[in-house]
Tab-separated table of C-alpha atoms in Angstrom:
chain	number	residue	atom	x	y	z
L	1	MET	CA	138.879	83.226	29.537
L	2	ARG	CA	141.551	81.446	31.536
L	3	LEU	CA	141.685	81.355	35.316
L	4	ARG	CA	144.304	80.466	37.899
L	5	VAL	CA	143.200	79.089	41.271
L	6	GLU	CA	145.406	78.945	44.345
L	7	PHE	CA	144.151	77.163	47.457
L	8	THR	CA	144.996	75.645	50.823
L	9	THR	CA	142.954	73.511	53.198
L	10	GLU	CA	143.152	73.384	56.973
L	11	PRO	CA	143.819	72.079	59.543
L	12	PHE	CA	147.434	71.346	58.670
L	13	ASP	CA	149.245	68.177	59.658
L	14	LEU	CA	152.974	68.176	58.996
L	15	ASP	CA	153.352	64.426	59.621
L	16	GLU	CA	150.949	63.233	56.932
L	17	ALA	CA	148.387	64.696	54.586
L	18	PRO	CA	144.964	64.824	56.267
L	19	PRO	CA	141.978	63.334	54.413
L	20	HIS	CA	140.644	66.738	53.325
L	21	ALA	CA	143.996	67.613	51.741
L	22	VAL	CA	144.111	64.298	49.881
L	23	VAL	CA	140.559	64.832	48.602
L	24	ALA	CA	141.375	68.376	47.458
L	25	ARG	CA	144.498	67.181	45.656
L	26	ASP	CA	142.575	64.387	43.939
L	27	VAL	CA	139.806	66.728	42.785
L	28	ILE	CA	142.293	69.121	41.205
L	29	GLN	CA	144.423	66.401	39.634
L	30	LYS	CA	141.379	64.691	38.075
L	31	ALA	CA	139.872	67.911	36.704
L	32	GLU	CA	140.609	69.007	33.158
L	33	LEU	CA	143.066	71.699	34.247
L	34	ASP	CA	146.513	72.780	33.081
L	35	ALA	CA	149.671	73.477	35.048
L	36	VAL	CA	148.542	71.709	38.232
L	37	ASP	CA	151.018	72.091	41.093
L	38	VAL	CA	150.188	70.535	44.472
L	39	GLY	CA	152.315	70.943	47.554
L	40	PRO	CA	152.143	70.818	51.341
L	41	PHE	CA	151.513	74.547	51.817
L	42	GLY	CA	149.683	75.593	48.669
L	43	ASN	CA	148.282	74.377	45.409
L	44	THR	CA	147.733	76.013	42.039
L	45	ALA	CA	146.036	75.083	38.805
L	46	GLU	CA	145.080	76.854	35.605
L	47	GLY	CA	142.444	76.247	33.009
L	48	GLU	CA	139.434	77.440	31.129
L	49	THR	CA	136.722	79.164	33.147
L	50	ASP	CA	134.196	76.319	33.274
L	51	ALA	CA	136.816	73.737	34.200
L	52	VAL	CA	138.279	75.864	37.008
L	53	LEU	CA	134.891	76.852	38.438
L	54	GLY	CA	133.682	73.248	38.318
L	55	ALA	CA	136.832	72.067	40.057
L	56	VAL	CA	136.511	74.782	42.728
L	57	ASP	CA	132.913	73.748	43.420
L	58	ALA	CA	133.903	70.080	43.779
L	59	LEU	CA	136.980	71.016	45.816
L	60	LEU	CA	134.966	73.032	48.337
L	61	ARG	CA	132.198	70.467	48.721
L	62	GLN	CA	134.454	67.441	48.994
L	63	ALA	CA	137.181	68.973	51.177
L	64	LEU	CA	134.612	70.274	53.665
L	65	ALA	CA	132.860	66.893	53.710
L	66	ALA	CA	136.248	65.255	54.393
L	67	GLY	CA	136.898	67.410	57.464
L	68	ALA	CA	138.422	70.682	56.288
L	69	THR	CA	137.682	73.493	58.724
L	70	ARG	CA	138.919	76.185	56.361
L	71	VAL	CA	139.548	76.415	52.654
L	72	SER	CA	141.374	79.513	51.491
L	73	LEU	CA	141.361	80.203	47.799
L	74	GLN	CA	142.085	82.873	45.294
L	75	VAL	CA	140.965	82.933	41.683
L	76	ASN	CA	142.693	85.215	39.177
L	77	VAL	CA	141.827	85.999	35.585
L	78	MET	CA	144.927	85.366	33.524
L	79	GLY	CA	146.111	87.951	31.041
L	80	GLU	CA	147.688	87.148	27.712
L	81	GLY	CA	151.266	87.297	29.052
L	82	ASP	CA	150.637	85.397	32.318
L	83	LYS	CA	152.401	82.111	32.811
């Protein structure tokens, strides 16, 4: 099964990326995921179930430890025609 995760971390800082956002970005970029897209207002990545769930676990733990006060995420099961 393939999953797509979308997430944001808060608090926001429009002048520079806060430490929790940098940590979250690094976790996702280093994970064995496909179609990673990071941006200032939202991030997405796709991959096999174990890879996505492992990355989400690391993302939550590390972003919170780095000062995130909120992590919003959504995980979707991808169908055969999803891109």
